[in-house]
C-alpha positions as a printed Julia matrix, in Angstrom:
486×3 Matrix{Float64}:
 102.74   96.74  -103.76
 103.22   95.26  -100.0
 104.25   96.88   -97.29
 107.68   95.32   -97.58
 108.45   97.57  -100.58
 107.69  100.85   -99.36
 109.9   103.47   -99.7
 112.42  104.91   -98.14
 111.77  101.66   -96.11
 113.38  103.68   -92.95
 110.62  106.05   -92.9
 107.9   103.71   -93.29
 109.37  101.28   -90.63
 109.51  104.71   -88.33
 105.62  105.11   -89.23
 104.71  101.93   -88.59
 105.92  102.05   -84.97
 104.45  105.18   -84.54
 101.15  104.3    -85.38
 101.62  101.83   -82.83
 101.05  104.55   -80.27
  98.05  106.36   -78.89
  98.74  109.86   -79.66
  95.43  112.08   -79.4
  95.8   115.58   -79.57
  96.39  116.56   -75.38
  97.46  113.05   -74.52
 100.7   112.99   -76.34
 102.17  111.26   -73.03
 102.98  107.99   -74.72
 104.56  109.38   -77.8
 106.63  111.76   -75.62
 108.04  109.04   -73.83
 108.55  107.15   -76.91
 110.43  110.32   -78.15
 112.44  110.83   -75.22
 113.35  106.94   -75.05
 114.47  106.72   -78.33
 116.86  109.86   -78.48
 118.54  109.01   -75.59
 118.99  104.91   -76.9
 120.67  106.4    -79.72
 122.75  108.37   -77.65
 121.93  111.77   -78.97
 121.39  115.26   -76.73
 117.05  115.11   -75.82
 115.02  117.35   -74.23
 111.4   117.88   -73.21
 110.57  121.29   -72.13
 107.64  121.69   -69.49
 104.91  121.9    -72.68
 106.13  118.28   -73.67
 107.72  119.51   -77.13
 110.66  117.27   -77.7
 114.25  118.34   -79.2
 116.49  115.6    -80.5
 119.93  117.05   -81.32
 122.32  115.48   -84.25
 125.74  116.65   -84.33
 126.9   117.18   -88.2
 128.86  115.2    -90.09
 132.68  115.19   -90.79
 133.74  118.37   -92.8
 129.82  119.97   -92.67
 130.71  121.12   -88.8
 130.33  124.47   -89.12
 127.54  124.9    -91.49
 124.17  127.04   -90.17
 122.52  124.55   -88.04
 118.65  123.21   -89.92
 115.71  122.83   -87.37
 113.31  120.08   -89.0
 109.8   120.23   -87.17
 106.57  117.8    -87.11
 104.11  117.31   -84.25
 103.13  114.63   -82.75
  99.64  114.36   -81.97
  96.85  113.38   -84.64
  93.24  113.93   -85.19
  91.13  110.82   -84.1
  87.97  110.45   -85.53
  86.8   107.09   -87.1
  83.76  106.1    -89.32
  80.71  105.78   -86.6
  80.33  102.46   -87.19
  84.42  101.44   -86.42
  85.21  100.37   -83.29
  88.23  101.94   -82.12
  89.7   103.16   -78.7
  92.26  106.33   -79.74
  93.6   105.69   -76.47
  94.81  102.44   -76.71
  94.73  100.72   -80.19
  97.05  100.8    -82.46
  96.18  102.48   -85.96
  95.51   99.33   -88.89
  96.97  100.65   -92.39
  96.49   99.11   -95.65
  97.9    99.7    -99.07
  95.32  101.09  -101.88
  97.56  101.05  -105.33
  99.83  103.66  -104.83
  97.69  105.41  -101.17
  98.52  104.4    -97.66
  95.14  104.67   -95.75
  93.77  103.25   -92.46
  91.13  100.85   -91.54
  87.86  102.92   -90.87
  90.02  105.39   -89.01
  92.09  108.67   -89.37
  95.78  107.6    -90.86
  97.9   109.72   -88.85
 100.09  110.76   -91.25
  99.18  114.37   -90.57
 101.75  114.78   -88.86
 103.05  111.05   -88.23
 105.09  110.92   -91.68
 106.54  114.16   -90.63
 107.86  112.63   -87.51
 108.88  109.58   -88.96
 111.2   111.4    -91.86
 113.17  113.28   -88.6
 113.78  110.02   -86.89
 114.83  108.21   -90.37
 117.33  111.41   -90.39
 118.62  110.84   -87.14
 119.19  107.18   -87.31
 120.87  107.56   -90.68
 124.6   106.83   -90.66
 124.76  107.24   -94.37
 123.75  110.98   -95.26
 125.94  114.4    -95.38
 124.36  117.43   -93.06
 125.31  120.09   -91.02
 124.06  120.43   -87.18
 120.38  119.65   -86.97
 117.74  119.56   -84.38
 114.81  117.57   -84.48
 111.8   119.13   -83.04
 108.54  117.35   -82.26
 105.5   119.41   -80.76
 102.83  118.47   -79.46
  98.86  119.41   -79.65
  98.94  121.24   -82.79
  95.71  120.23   -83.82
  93.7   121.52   -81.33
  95.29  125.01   -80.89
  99.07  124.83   -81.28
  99.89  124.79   -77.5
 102.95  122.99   -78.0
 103.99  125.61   -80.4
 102.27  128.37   -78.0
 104.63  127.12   -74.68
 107.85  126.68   -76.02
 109.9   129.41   -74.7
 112.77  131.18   -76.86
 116.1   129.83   -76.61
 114.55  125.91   -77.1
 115.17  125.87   -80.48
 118.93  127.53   -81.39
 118.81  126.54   -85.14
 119.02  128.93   -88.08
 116.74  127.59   -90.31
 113.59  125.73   -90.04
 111.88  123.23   -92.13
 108.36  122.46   -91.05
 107.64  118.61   -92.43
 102.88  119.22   -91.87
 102.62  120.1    -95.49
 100.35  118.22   -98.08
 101.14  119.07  -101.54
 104.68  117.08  -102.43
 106.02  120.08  -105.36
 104.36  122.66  -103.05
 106.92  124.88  -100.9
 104.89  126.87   -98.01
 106.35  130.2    -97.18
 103.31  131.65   -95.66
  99.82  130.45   -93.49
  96.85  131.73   -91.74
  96.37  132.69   -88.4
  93.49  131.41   -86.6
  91.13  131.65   -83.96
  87.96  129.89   -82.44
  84.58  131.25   -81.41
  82.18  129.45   -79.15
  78.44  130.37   -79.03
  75.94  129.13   -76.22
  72.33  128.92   -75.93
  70.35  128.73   -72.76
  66.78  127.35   -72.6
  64.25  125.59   -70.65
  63.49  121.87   -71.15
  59.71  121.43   -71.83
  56.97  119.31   -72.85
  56.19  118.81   -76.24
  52.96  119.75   -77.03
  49.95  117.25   -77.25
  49.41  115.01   -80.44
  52.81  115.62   -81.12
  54.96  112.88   -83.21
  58.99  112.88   -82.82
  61.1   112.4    -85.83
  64.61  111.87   -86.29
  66.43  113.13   -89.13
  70.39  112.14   -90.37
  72.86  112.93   -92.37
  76.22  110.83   -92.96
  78.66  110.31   -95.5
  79.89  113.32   -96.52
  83.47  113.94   -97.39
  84.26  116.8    -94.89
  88.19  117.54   -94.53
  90.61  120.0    -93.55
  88.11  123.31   -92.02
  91.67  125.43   -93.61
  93.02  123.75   -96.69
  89.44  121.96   -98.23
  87.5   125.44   -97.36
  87.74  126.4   -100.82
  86.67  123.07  -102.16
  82.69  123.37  -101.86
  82.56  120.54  -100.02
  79.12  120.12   -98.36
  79.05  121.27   -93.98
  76.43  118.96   -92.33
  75.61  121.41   -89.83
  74.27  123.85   -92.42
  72.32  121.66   -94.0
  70.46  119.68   -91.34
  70.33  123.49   -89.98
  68.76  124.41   -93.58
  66.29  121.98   -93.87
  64.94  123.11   -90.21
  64.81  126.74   -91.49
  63.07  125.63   -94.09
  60.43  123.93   -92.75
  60.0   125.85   -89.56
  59.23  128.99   -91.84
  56.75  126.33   -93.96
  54.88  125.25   -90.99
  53.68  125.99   -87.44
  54.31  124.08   -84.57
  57.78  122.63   -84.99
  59.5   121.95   -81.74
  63.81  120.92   -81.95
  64.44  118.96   -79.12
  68.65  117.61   -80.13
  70.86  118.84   -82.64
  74.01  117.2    -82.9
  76.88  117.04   -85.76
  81.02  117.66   -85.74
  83.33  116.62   -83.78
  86.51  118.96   -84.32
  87.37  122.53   -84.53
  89.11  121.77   -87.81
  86.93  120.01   -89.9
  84.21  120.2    -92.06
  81.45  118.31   -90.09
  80.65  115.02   -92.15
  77.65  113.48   -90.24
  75.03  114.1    -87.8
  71.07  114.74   -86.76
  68.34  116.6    -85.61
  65.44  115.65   -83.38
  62.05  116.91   -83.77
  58.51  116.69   -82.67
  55.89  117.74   -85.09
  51.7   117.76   -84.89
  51.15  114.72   -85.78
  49.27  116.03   -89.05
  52.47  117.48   -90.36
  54.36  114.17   -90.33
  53.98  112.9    -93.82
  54.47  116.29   -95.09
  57.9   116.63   -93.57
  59.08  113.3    -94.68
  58.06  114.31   -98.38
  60.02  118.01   -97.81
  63.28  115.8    -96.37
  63.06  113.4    -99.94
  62.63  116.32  -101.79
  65.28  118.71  -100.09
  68.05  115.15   -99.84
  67.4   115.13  -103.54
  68.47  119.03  -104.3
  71.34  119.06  -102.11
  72.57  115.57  -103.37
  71.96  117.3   -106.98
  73.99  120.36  -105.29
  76.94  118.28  -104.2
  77.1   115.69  -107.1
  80.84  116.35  -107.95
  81.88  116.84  -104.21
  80.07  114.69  -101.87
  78.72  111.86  -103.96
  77.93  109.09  -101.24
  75.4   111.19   -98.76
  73.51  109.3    -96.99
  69.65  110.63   -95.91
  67.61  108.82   -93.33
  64.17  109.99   -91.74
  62.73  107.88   -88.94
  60.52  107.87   -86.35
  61.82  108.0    -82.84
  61.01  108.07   -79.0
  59.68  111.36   -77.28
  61.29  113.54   -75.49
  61.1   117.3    -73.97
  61.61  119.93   -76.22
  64.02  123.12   -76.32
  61.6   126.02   -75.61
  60.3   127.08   -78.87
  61.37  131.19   -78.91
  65.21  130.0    -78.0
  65.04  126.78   -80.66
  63.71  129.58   -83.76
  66.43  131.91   -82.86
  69.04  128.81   -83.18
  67.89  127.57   -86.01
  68.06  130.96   -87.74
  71.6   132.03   -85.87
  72.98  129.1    -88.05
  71.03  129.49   -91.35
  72.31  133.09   -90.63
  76.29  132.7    -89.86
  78.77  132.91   -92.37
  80.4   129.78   -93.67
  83.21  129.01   -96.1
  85.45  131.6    -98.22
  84.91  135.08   -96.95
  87.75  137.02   -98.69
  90.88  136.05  -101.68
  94.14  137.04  -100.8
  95.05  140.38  -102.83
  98.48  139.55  -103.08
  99.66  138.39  -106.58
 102.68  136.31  -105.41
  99.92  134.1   -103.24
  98.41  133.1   -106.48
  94.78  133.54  -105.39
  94.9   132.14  -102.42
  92.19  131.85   -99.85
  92.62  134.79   -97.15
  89.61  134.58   -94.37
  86.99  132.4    -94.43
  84.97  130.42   -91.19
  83.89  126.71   -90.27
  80.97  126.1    -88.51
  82.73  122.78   -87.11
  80.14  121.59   -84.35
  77.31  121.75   -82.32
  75.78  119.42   -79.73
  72.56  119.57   -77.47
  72.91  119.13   -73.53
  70.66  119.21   -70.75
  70.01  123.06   -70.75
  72.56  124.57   -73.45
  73.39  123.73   -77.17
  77.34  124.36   -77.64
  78.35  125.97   -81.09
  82.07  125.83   -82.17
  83.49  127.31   -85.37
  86.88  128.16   -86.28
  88.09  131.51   -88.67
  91.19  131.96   -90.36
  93.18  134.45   -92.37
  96.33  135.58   -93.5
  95.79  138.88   -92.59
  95.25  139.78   -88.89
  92.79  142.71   -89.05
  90.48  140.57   -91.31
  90.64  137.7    -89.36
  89.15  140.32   -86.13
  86.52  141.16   -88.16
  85.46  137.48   -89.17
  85.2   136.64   -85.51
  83.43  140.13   -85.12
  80.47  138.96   -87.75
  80.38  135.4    -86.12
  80.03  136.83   -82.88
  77.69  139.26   -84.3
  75.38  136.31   -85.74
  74.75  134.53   -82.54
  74.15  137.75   -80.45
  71.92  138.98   -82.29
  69.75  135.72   -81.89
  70.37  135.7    -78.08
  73.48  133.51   -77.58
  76.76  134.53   -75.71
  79.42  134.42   -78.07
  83.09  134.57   -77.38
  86.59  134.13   -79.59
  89.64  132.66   -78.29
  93.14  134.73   -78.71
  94.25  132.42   -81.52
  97.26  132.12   -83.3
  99.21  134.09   -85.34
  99.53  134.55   -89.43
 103.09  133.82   -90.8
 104.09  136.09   -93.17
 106.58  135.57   -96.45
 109.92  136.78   -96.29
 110.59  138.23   -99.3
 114.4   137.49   -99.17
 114.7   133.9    -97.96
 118.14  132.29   -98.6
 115.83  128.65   -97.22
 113.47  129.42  -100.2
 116.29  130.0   -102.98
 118.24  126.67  -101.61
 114.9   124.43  -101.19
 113.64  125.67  -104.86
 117.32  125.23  -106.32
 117.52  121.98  -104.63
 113.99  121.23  -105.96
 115.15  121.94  -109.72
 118.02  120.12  -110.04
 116.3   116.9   -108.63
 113.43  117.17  -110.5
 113.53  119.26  -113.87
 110.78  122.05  -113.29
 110.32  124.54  -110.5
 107.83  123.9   -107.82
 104.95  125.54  -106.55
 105.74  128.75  -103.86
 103.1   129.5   -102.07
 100.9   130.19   -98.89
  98.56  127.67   -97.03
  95.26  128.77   -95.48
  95.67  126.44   -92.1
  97.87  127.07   -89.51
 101.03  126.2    -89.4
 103.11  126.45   -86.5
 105.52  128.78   -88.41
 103.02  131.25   -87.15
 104.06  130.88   -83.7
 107.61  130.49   -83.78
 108.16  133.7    -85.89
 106.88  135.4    -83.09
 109.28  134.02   -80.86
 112.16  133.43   -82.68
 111.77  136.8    -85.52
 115.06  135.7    -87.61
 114.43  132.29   -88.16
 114.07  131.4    -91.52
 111.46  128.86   -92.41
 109.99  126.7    -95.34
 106.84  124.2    -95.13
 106.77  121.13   -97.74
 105.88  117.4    -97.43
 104.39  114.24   -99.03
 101.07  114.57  -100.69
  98.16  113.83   -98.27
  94.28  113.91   -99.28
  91.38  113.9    -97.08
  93.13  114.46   -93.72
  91.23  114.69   -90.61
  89.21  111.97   -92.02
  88.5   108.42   -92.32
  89.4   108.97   -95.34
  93.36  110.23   -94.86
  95.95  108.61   -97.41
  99.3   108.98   -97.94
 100.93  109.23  -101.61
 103.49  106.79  -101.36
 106.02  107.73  -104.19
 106.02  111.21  -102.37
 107.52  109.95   -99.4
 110.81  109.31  -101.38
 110.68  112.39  -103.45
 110.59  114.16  -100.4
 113.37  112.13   -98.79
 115.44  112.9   -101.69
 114.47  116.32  -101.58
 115.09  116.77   -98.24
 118.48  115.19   -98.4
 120.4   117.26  -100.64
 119.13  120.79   -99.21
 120.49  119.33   -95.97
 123.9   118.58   -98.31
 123.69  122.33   -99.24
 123.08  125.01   -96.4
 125.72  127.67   -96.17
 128.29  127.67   -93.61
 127.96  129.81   -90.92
C-alpha cells in the first residue's frame, strides 16, 4: 500500500495537510488560522470564540432541512514528544508519516492522529458535495491535551446543535457513552545544594525504551512507569547502603503519559561503586523479567559521570521514599455492570525533574466517579506531605456520565448493525473526553464518542489503523443520513 491508495482519500489528503502544521498543545495559532482560512474559502458560516475553539457551520442538504442539527467535535492540538535521539522542532516542522502494512505511523515522532484524523474526517464532511445530512456544525477545540481549556472557555450558546459526536476515540467498533474526570497534582521539594562528600564517585544511571502510552486508556495495561523504577532501584539501594547522595532525577515529559525514559544522578563512596553497578545488572534483569510481555526493548545503562553538588541528604531520603511510597496505576474497578469492568480511579506519576533548588513532581488522577477521584488526589497529596513536600491538585475536569436513554446511542448502534453485521462495543473510557465539559454547559446535549483504531498514542510509537478510517467514514455517513427531524 502507498499513500496514493489510502482511504477515504479525502480524509487522508485533509491529514496530510494538517500534519503540515505546527500544532502543540497551547500554540494552536497556526492551525486556528488554517481553520478559520479554510471555512471561510469554502464559503461556509466560521467562528473563533476568544478561547480559539473554531465552529464551521454546514447548512443541510435538500429535503434533510429540518432534521435535529449533529455537532461533530475533534481538537486540534497534539502531543509532541519524539524519540530522544530525533531531531525535530514541534514548532516548525512538518510531521514525516510512513506506511507500515496496514498502520500509518510517523518518523521518530508522535503521529498526530490523536486528534488530527478527527479533524480531518469534519473537513472531508464539509467539503463533500456528495453526502445526505441534516444541519451540522463542525467544532474544533483546542488544548485538550494539556487540560481541556478549549473545552473549559467555550461559553454556552457556541455550540446550538442537538447532538454531538466526539471524533478522539481509539477503538473503531467501540461507541463511548461515558469518561473520567480528571485532575493534576503537583508536589515540590525544597533543599540546599551541597558538596558531596569526600572520596565520593558520581554515577549516572538510565532508563529508555519503554513503551509508555496513554496515563488514562493504557493504565490498566501493566505497562512499566520509569519514574518508579529508577525511583525503586534508589530505594533499594539507599536502604542497602550508607552514604548515597541523589544529586538529578529526571524522567516524563507529559501529564498524560506513562513516562518512557529517563535518569538519576548519584554520588557514592567510592568503595560502594562496583557494588551498585552489580545491584543495577541484577535489578535491570528482574524488572526486564517483570515486563517481558509489556515492555520488551528496555534499555539499562550505568556510567560514570562528572561531579556535581548534591541534594541535601535528609530532603533526597524523604524523595526517594515519597515516590517508592505514592500510589500508581489502577486504584479502583468501576462497580457498574453496564461499564463492563471498566477502570474507575487510578493515578500517573507522569514526571519529575531536578532544578537548581526544587525537584518538580507531576502526576495526573482520574475517575469516573467524582468523590473517588477527591480522595485519589487526597492520598497523593497525602504521600508527599508526609515526606515534607507541598502538594497541591488542580480543579480538573469533570466525569461524563451515561445517559441511560440516548436516542444518539440507539441510531449510532442501529446504524452500526446494519453496516456491519454484529453490534458494537458500548462502553466508557477512562481518559477525558471533552464530553465531560460540555455536559456541564450544555446539560441536554446528547453525545456519543467513536473513531478509528489508534495504538500507542502519545508516543513515538502512535499509528493509525488504516481500514478504520473508512469504516468509520461509512459509519459516520449513514447516522448523519438518519437523525430525526426536529
Amino acid at each position: 500500500m502507498n499513500k496514493n491508495d489510502l482511504k477515504p482519500a479525502s480524509v487522508f489528503a485533509e491529514f496530510a495537510k494538517i500534519n503540515e502544521i505546527p500544532r502543540p498543545s497551547k500554540r494552536e495559532e497556526k492551525m486556528i488560522d488554517y481553520l478559520r482560512n479554510w471555512g471561510e474559502s469554502h464559503d461556509l458560516e466560521t467562528k473563533v470564540d476568544d478561547t480559539g475553539n473554531v465552529i464551521i457551520r454546514k447548512p443541510a442538504t435538500k429535503g434533510m432541512e429540518n432534521c435535529k442539527t449533529v455537532i461533530l467535535q475533534s481538537h486540534m492540538d497534539m502531543v509532541c514528544d519524539k524519540l530522544v535521539d530525533v531531531e525535530f522542532d514541534f514548532d516548525k516542522d512538518a510531521i514525516k508519516t510512513y506506511i507500515d502494512g496496514e498502520w500509518l505511523t510517523a518518523e521518530g515522532t508522535t503521529l498526530g492522529a490523536d486528534d488530527g484524523i478527527g479533524c480531518a474526517i469534519e473537513l472531508a464532511i464539509l467539503a463533500a458535495d456528495d453526502i445526505e445530512h441534516g444541519p451540522i456544525e463542525c467544532v474544533f477545540t483546542r488544548d485538550e491535551e494539556t487540560g481541556l481549556s478549549g473545552a473549559e472557555g467555550m461559553k454556552a450558546g457556541f455550540m446550538s446543535g442537538d447532538y454531538l459526536i466526539n471524533l478522539d476515540s481509539e477503538d473503531e467498533g467501540e461507541i463511548f457513552v461515558s469518561c473520567a474526570g480528571g485532575r493534576n497534582t503537583q508536589a515540590k521539594f525544597t533543599f540546599s545544594r551541597q558538596d558531596a562528600p569526600q572520596g565520593s564517585f558520581f554515577i549516572k544511571g538510565s532508563l529508555k525504551g519503554l513503551v509508555g502510552g496513554h496515563s488514562g486508556d493504557d493504565i490498566n495495561k501493566k505497562r512499566a512507569n520509569a519514574i518508579k523504577i529508577l525511583a525503586r532501584f534508589l530505594f533499594q539501594e539507599m536502604k542497602r547502603y550508607d552514604g548515597i547522595c541523589l544529586a538529578q532525577f529526571h524522567s516524563g515529559k507529559l501529564h498524560n503519559a506513562i513516562p518512557r525514559d529517563g535518569y538519576f544522578v548519584i554520588a557514592v563512596p567510592n568503595e560502594l561503586k562496583e557494588n551498585i553497578r552489580a545491584d543495577w545488572n541484577v535489578f535491570a534483569s528482574e524488572v526486564e523479567d517483570e515486563f517481558h510481555v509489556t515492555d520488551t526493548q528496555m534499555v539499562f545503562a550505568m556510567e560514570s559521570t562528572d561531579a556535581e553538588k548534591i541534594i541535601e541528604p535528609a530532603v533526597a531520603r524523604n524523595f526517594v521514599w515519597a515516590v517508592q511510597a505514592v500510589d500508581n496505576g489502577i486504584y479502583a474497578i468501576c462497580q457498574d455492570e453496564a461499564l463492563g469492568g471498566m477502570v474507575e480511579t487510578s493515578s500517573n506519576i507522569a514526571s519529575i525533574h531536578t532544578l537548581d533548588t526544587t525537584i518538580e513532581i507531576l502526576s495526573s488522577q482520574r475517575s469516573n466517579v467524582m468523590s473517588n477521584l477527591d480522595n485519589m488526589c487526597a492520598t497523593i497529596q497525602a504521600a508527599f506531605e508526609l515526606a515534607g513536600a507541598e502538594a497541591v491538585s488542580s480543579d480538573g475536569y469533570p466525569a461524563w456520565k451515561m445517559k441511560a436513554d440516548s436516542k444518539l446511542q440507539e441510531i449510532v448502534v442501529a446504524s452500526y448493525v446494519k453496516l456491519f453485521g454484529h453490534k458494537p462495543v458500548v462502553r466508557g473510557i477512562h481518559a477525558g473526553l471533552e464530553c465531560g465539559l460540555f455536559s456541564e454547559r450544555y446539560p441536554n446535549l446528547d453525545m456519543v464518542s467513536f473513531g478509528p483504531t489508534l495504538r500507542f498514542v502519545h508516543t513515538p510509537d502512535e499509528r493509525l489503523h488504516i481500514p478504520t478510517v473508512q469504516m468509520v467514514w461509512d459509519h459516520l455517513l449513514d447516522v448523519l443520513k438518519n437523525i430525526p427531524q426536529k
